[in-house]
PDB file of C-alpha atoms in Angstrom:
ATOM      1  CA  MET F   1      91.335 -42.935 -83.678  1.00 48.00           C
ATOM      2  CA  SER F   2      89.343 -46.214 -83.505  1.00 49.00           C
ATOM      3  CA  ASP F   3      92.158 -48.476 -84.682  1.00 67.00           C
ATOM      4  CA  ARG F   4      94.349 -47.879 -81.615  1.00 74.00           C
ATOM      5  CA  ILE F   5      95.608 -50.987 -79.856  1.00 83.00           C
ATOM      6  CA  GLU F   6      96.324 -50.817 -76.153  1.00 85.00           C
ATOM      7  CA  LEU F   7      99.739 -52.146 -75.109  1.00 85.00           C
ATOM      8  CA  ALA F   8      98.100 -54.659 -72.756  1.00 86.00           C
ATOM      9  CA  GLU F   9      96.109 -56.068 -75.691  1.00 89.00           C
ATOM     10  CA  VAL F  10      99.292 -56.604 -77.706  1.00 88.00           C
ATOM     11  CA  VAL F  11     101.000 -58.468 -74.859  1.00 89.00           C
ATOM     12  CA  GLY F  12      97.805 -60.495 -74.326  1.00 90.00           C
ATOM     13  CA  ALA F  13      97.722 -61.421 -78.014  1.00 91.00           C
ATOM     14  CA  VAL F  14     101.313 -62.685 -77.808  1.00 90.00           C
ATOM     15  CA  ARG F  15     100.408 -64.749 -74.714  1.00 89.00           C
ATOM     16  CA  ASP F  16      97.321 -66.155 -76.482  1.00 92.00           C
ATOM     17  CA  GLY F  17      99.455 -67.078 -79.501  1.00 91.00           C
ATOM     18  CA  LEU F  18     101.928 -68.950 -77.321  1.00 89.00           C
ATOM     19  CA  VAL F  19      99.126 -70.856 -75.574  1.00 87.00           C
ATOM     20  CA  GLU F  20      97.695 -71.788 -78.984  1.00 90.00           C
ATOM     21  CA  ALA F  21     101.138 -72.954 -80.143  1.00 88.00           C
ATOM     22  CA  ALA F  22     101.403 -75.180 -77.070  1.00 85.00           C
ATOM     23  CA  ARG F  23      97.926 -76.596 -77.720  1.00 87.00           C
ATOM     24  CA  ARG F  24      98.838 -77.398 -81.323  1.00 87.00           C
ATOM     25  CA  GLY F  25     102.090 -79.011 -80.212  1.00 84.00           C
ATOM     26  CA  ALA F  26     100.422 -81.437 -77.792  1.00 82.00           C
ATOM     27  CA  GLY F  27     101.095 -84.990 -78.876  1.00 82.00           C
ATOM     28  CA  GLN F  28     103.944 -84.055 -81.228  1.00 81.00           C
ATOM     29  CA  GLY F  29     107.333 -85.755 -80.948  1.00 82.00           C
ATOM     30  CA  LEU F  30     109.286 -82.523 -80.619  1.00 81.00           C
ATOM     31  CA  ARG F  31     108.988 -79.738 -78.085  1.00 78.00           C
ATOM     32  CA  PHE F  32     110.574 -76.358 -77.576  1.00 82.00           C
ATOM     33  CA  GLU F  33     111.509 -74.628 -74.363  1.00 83.00           C
ATOM     34  CA  LEU F  34     110.264 -71.082 -74.527  1.00 84.00           C
ATOM     35  CA  GLY F  35     113.041 -68.598 -73.817  1.00 87.00           C
ATOM     36  CA  GLU F  36     112.838 -64.926 -73.019  1.00 89.00           C
ATOM     37  CA  ILE F  37     110.525 -62.876 -75.217  1.00 90.00           C
ATOM     38  CA  GLN F  38     111.808 -59.451 -76.194  1.00 91.00           C
ATOM     39  CA  MET F  39     109.199 -56.911 -77.228  1.00 90.00           C
ATOM     40  CA  GLU F  40     109.683 -53.364 -78.468  1.00 90.00           C
ATOM     41  CA  PHE F  41     107.005 -50.869 -79.459  1.00 86.00           C
ATOM     42  CA  MET F  42     106.479 -47.233 -80.244  1.00 86.00           C
ATOM     43  CA  VAL F  43     103.688 -46.052 -77.976  1.00 84.00           C
ATOM     44  CA  GLU F  44     101.621 -42.950 -77.554  1.00 83.00           C
ATOM     45  CA  VAL F  45     100.950 -42.214 -73.898  1.00 78.00           C
ATOM     46  CA  ARG F  46      97.866 -40.235 -73.058  1.00 74.00           C
ATOM     47  CA  ARG F  47      95.685 -39.559 -70.064  1.00 71.00           C
ATOM     48  CA  GLU F  48      92.109 -40.641 -70.631  1.00 66.00           C
ATOM     49  CA  ALA F  49      89.654 -38.334 -68.868  1.00 67.00           C
ATOM     50  CA  ARG F  50      86.761 -40.789 -69.155  1.00 67.00           C
ATOM     51  CA  ALA F  51      88.862 -43.594 -67.652  1.00 54.00           C
ATOM     52  CA  LYS F  52      88.923 -41.907 -64.232  1.00 64.00           C
ATOM     53  CA  GLY F  53      92.139 -40.092 -65.061  1.00 59.00           C
ATOM     54  CA  GLY F  54      94.029 -43.272 -65.944  1.00 72.00           C
ATOM     55  CA  VAL F  55      97.014 -43.295 -68.261  1.00 71.00           C
ATOM     56  CA  LYS F  56      96.991 -45.586 -71.304  1.00 74.00           C
ATOM     57  CA  ALA F  57      99.806 -46.609 -73.639  1.00 75.00           C
ATOM     58  CA  TRP F  58      98.673 -47.198 -77.233  1.00 77.00           C
ATOM     59  CA  VAL F  59     100.863 -49.015 -79.745  1.00 84.00           C
ATOM     60  CA  VAL F  60     101.618 -46.760 -82.712  1.00 79.00           C
ATOM     61  CA  ASP F  61     102.314 -47.910 -86.258  1.00 72.00           C
ATOM     62  CA  ALA F  62     105.390 -45.834 -87.100  1.00 60.00           C
ATOM     63  CA  GLY F  63     104.234 -45.056 -90.642  1.00 60.00           C
ATOM     64  CA  ALA F  64     100.456 -45.114 -90.253  1.00 53.00           C
ATOM     65  CA  GLU F  65      99.455 -41.740 -88.937  1.00 51.00           C
ATOM     66  CA  ALA F  66     101.132 -38.503 -89.894  1.00 49.00           C
ATOM     67  CA  GLY F  67      99.252 -36.658 -87.134  1.00 51.00           C
ATOM     68  CA  VAL F  68     101.234 -38.340 -84.363  1.00 50.00           C
ATOM     69  CA  SER F  69     104.490 -36.490 -83.985  1.00 48.00           C
ATOM     70  CA  ARG F  70     107.690 -38.061 -82.693  1.00 46.00           C
ATOM     71  CA  ALA F  71     107.476 -35.777 -79.664  1.00 47.00           C
ATOM     72  CA  GLN F  72     104.282 -37.571 -78.573  1.00 71.00           C
ATOM     73  CA  THR F  73     105.593 -41.103 -78.926  1.00 78.00           C
ATOM     74  CA  HIS F  74     107.929 -43.124 -76.750  1.00 80.00           C
ATOM     75  CA  LYS F  75     109.892 -46.288 -77.394  1.00 85.00           C
ATOM     76  CA  VAL F  76     109.077 -49.039 -74.907  1.00 85.00           C
ATOM     77  CA  ALA F  77     111.164 -52.219 -74.760  1.00 89.00           C
ATOM     78  CA  PHE F  78     110.860 -55.064 -72.284  1.00 88.00           C
ATOM     79  CA  THR F  79     111.670 -58.725 -71.885  1.00 90.00           C
ATOM     80  CA  LEU F  80     109.164 -61.303 -70.673  1.00 86.00           C
ATOM     81  CA  LYS F  81     110.235 -64.604 -69.142  1.00 87.00           C
ATOM     82  CA  PRO F  82     107.282 -66.984 -69.303  1.00 85.00           C
ATOM     83  CA  ARG F  83     106.670 -69.355 -66.391  1.00 84.00           C
ATOM     84  CA  ASP F  84     104.225 -72.222 -65.956  1.00 81.00           C
ATOM     85  CA  THR F  85     101.769 -70.977 -63.321  1.00 80.00           C
ATOM     86  CA  ALA F  86     101.286 -74.480 -61.886  1.00 82.00           C
ATOM     87  CA  THR F  87     104.961 -75.440 -61.511  1.00 84.00           C
ATOM     88  CA  GLY F  88     106.875 -72.159 -61.632  1.00 84.00           C
ATOM     89  CA  GLN F  89     109.194 -73.765 -64.202  1.00 84.00           C
ATOM     90  CA  ASP F  90     110.119 -72.515 -67.676  1.00 83.00           C
ATOM     91  CA  TRP F  91     107.238 -72.955 -70.066  1.00 78.00           C
ATOM     92  CA  LEU F  92     107.405 -75.546 -72.825  1.00 74.00           C
ATOM     93  CA  ILE F  93     105.639 -75.426 -76.161  1.00 73.00           C
ATOM     94  CA  ALA F  94     104.721 -78.877 -77.425  1.00 64.00           C
ATOM     95  CA  ALA F  95     104.527 -82.488 -76.396  1.00 52.00           C
ATOM     96  CA  ASP F  96     104.352 -84.206 -73.027  1.00 56.00           C
ATOM     97  CA  ASP F  97     107.418 -86.362 -73.689  1.00 52.00           C
ATOM     98  CA  GLU F  98     110.959 -85.779 -74.908  1.00 52.00           C
ATOM     99  CA  GLY F  99     110.215 -87.125 -78.377  1.00 50.00           C
ATOM    100  CA  ASP F 100     112.029 -89.701 -80.460  1.00 55.00           C
ATOM    101  CA  VAL F 101     115.178 -88.868 -82.425  1.00 53.00           C
ATOM    102  CA  SER F 102     115.778 -92.400 -83.717  1.00 63.00           C
ATOM    103  CA  GLY F 103     114.863 -91.268 -87.236  1.00 60.00           C
ATOM    104  CA  PHE F 104     117.628 -88.652 -87.243  1.00 59.00           C
ATOM    105  CA  SER F 105     121.146 -89.387 -88.433  1.00 56.00           C
ATOM    106  CA  ALA F 106     123.821 -90.045 -85.810  1.00 56.00           C
ATOM    107  CA  ALA F 107     125.409 -86.647 -86.587  1.00 54.00           C
ATOM    108  CA  ALA F 108     122.112 -84.868 -85.922  1.00 49.00           C
ATOM    109  CA  ARG F 109     121.676 -86.666 -82.579  1.00 47.00           C
ATOM    110  CA  ASP F 110     125.105 -85.577 -81.244  1.00 51.00           C
TER     111      ASP F 110
END
């Protein structure tokens, strides 16, 4: 099964996507505070003999492989709360300043 994706790779891809979003947002007039990230996957857990007996969790596409029975898969759900490693504060995606809302209507600014 060469198209398996390890759970750690999926979480890493989400992290990489958020870093890229922050990079693209630099210099923009609007920024977003990143809240909690909820992730839920169906995983297949198996012990890998060649990995010194380690256990790996592989993300499973629910409809992709008929050979993986429901008895072999587990639902994993977790919430990540991103923090800036330098400051320990909530992580922001976008610009260095608060932006300018002068172009918005008064109703939108309230």
